Amino acid sequence: MRWNMLVLASCLAATGCVGNSMSERQDDNIESSLQYDTVPCDQLLAQRNGLAQQYNLPTTAKPTFSNPAMGFGPFTPDVRSKAQRDTDKATGEIDAMNRSIDRRNCGKPDKQKKFSLPG
């Protein structure tokens, strides 16, 4: 009976971490870049630069992930401050914007076509 109670208590403790774990919340910071493909290039560049400036991040920011010990990621509670969570979310948005910018070649001047005589 004691063994069953111990297992039940540990299961309840583990389920209490679901939704608030470090690895789960860090995964939420990754965004799809497809949502930015409909935004005009100049507006997207301005939006990315403004977000980077607001959070004092470089325009080349990429999300980072913690390295929990030996598979305890889903059970490690997220103890980051709200400011750090907001900065990490902004990093994910900047990265998604950068992927859209790179894919569409925004901000790069068009290659000049050289005119030459045939022959």
Short mmCIF file of C-alpha atoms in Angstrom, two decimals:
data_model
loop_
_atom_site.label_atom_id
_atom_site.label_comp_id
_atom_site.label_asym_id
_atom_site.label_seq_id
_atom_site.Cartn_x
_atom_site.Cartn_y
_atom_site.Cartn_z
CA MET A 1 0.00 0.00 0.00
CA ARG A 2 2.82 2.39 0.82
CA TRP A 3 4.45 1.67 -2.53
CA ASN A 4 1.21 2.54 -4.35
CA MET A 5 0.91 5.82 -2.45
CA LEU A 6 4.52 6.70 -3.25
CA VAL A 7 3.97 6.04 -6.96
CA LEU A 8 0.71 8.00 -6.93
CA ALA A 9 2.34 10.96 -5.17
CA SER A 10 5.23 11.04 -7.62
CA CYS A 11 2.84 10.85 -10.60
CA LEU A 12 0.80 13.74 -9.23
CA ALA A 13 3.95 15.79 -8.71
CA ALA A 14 5.06 15.10 -12.27
CA THR A 15 1.69 16.08 -13.76
CA GLY A 16 1.84 19.36 -11.86
CA CYS A 17 4.81 20.36 -14.01
CA VAL A 18 3.03 19.81 -17.31
CA GLY A 19 2.47 23.10 -19.10
CA ASN A 20 4.96 24.95 -16.95
CA SER A 21 8.16 23.11 -17.83
CA MET A 22 11.23 24.86 -19.11
CA SER A 23 11.49 22.80 -22.30
CA GLU A 24 7.81 23.22 -23.17
CA ARG A 25 7.89 26.98 -22.74
CA GLN A 26 11.12 27.32 -24.71
CA ASP A 27 9.56 25.39 -27.58
CA ASP A 28 6.73 27.94 -27.64
CA ASN A 29 9.26 30.65 -28.58
CA ILE A 30 9.85 29.10 -32.00
CA GLU A 31 7.60 30.69 -34.62
CA SER A 32 6.84 29.96 -38.23
CA SER A 33 8.30 32.42 -40.70
CA LEU A 34 5.45 31.87 -43.16
CA GLN A 35 3.24 34.34 -41.29
CA TYR A 36 5.64 37.14 -42.29
CA ASP A 37 5.70 36.31 -46.00
CA THR A 38 2.69 38.53 -46.68
CA VAL A 39 4.26 41.57 -44.98
CA PRO A 40 6.02 43.95 -47.42
CA CYS A 41 9.82 43.80 -47.14
CA ASP A 42 10.38 47.37 -46.00
CA GLN A 43 7.70 47.07 -43.33
CA LEU A 44 9.08 43.71 -42.15
CA LEU A 45 12.62 45.09 -41.88
CA ALA A 46 11.35 48.05 -39.84
CA GLN A 47 9.28 45.76 -37.60
CA ARG A 48 12.28 43.46 -36.97
CA ASN A 49 14.62 46.37 -36.25
CA GLY A 50 12.11 47.95 -33.88
CA LEU A 51 11.61 44.71 -31.96
CA ALA A 52 15.38 44.17 -31.72
CA GLN A 53 15.85 47.72 -30.46
CA GLN A 54 13.01 47.40 -27.92
CA TYR A 55 14.61 44.34 -26.30
CA ASN A 56 18.26 45.36 -26.87
CA LEU A 57 18.85 42.36 -29.12
CA PRO A 58 20.91 42.07 -32.28
CA THR A 59 18.95 41.82 -35.52
CA THR A 60 20.53 38.37 -35.99
CA ALA A 61 19.17 36.97 -32.69
CA LYS A 62 18.36 33.26 -32.55
CA PRO A 63 16.50 31.35 -29.82
CA THR A 64 18.57 29.48 -27.25
CA PHE A 65 17.65 26.41 -25.27
CA SER A 66 18.72 25.24 -21.84
CA ASN A 67 20.30 21.83 -21.49
CA PRO A 68 18.47 19.99 -18.69
CA ALA A 69 20.22 17.02 -17.15
CA MET A 70 19.49 13.59 -18.59
CA GLY A 71 15.91 13.84 -19.77
CA PHE A 72 14.50 15.92 -16.94
CA GLY A 73 13.50 18.72 -19.35
CA PRO A 74 9.74 18.06 -19.18
CA PHE A 75 9.93 18.06 -15.38
CA THR A 76 12.18 21.08 -14.85
CA PRO A 77 9.99 24.05 -13.90
CA ASP A 78 10.40 27.29 -15.80
CA VAL A 79 12.02 29.67 -13.34
CA ARG A 80 12.87 32.46 -15.80
CA SER A 81 11.65 35.95 -14.98
CA LYS A 82 8.85 37.51 -17.01
CA ALA A 83 11.35 39.90 -18.59
CA GLN A 84 13.54 36.98 -19.68
CA ARG A 85 10.54 35.07 -21.08
CA ASP A 86 9.49 38.18 -23.05
CA THR A 87 13.04 38.61 -24.39
CA ASP A 88 13.17 34.95 -25.42
CA LYS A 89 9.82 35.30 -27.20
CA ALA A 90 11.08 38.39 -29.04
CA THR A 91 14.18 36.42 -30.06
CA GLY A 92 11.94 33.77 -31.62
CA GLU A 93 9.96 36.44 -33.49
CA ILE A 94 13.15 38.09 -34.78
CA ASP A 95 14.45 34.72 -35.98
CA ALA A 96 11.19 33.99 -37.82
CA MET A 97 11.30 37.43 -39.45
CA ASN A 98 14.91 36.86 -40.50
CA ARG A 99 14.04 33.54 -42.14
CA SER A 100 11.29 35.26 -44.14
CA ILE A 101 13.62 38.13 -45.05
CA ASP A 102 16.34 35.73 -46.21
CA ARG A 103 13.93 33.57 -48.20
CA ARG A 104 12.51 36.58 -50.05
CA ASN A 105 15.88 38.39 -50.40
CA CYS A 106 14.52 41.49 -48.70
CA GLY A 107 16.89 44.37 -48.17
CA LYS A 108 19.30 43.23 -50.87
CA PRO A 109 19.62 45.41 -53.94
CA ASP A 110 18.63 43.84 -57.24
CA LYS A 111 21.56 42.76 -59.35
CA GLN A 112 22.31 45.26 -62.04
CA LYS A 113 21.87 43.83 -65.47
CA LYS A 114 24.80 44.52 -67.74
CA PHE A 115 23.94 45.58 -71.20
CA SER A 116 26.22 44.23 -73.86
CA LEU A 117 26.22 44.01 -77.56
CA PRO A 118 25.28 40.64 -79.03
CA GLY A 119 27.98 38.86 -80.88
#
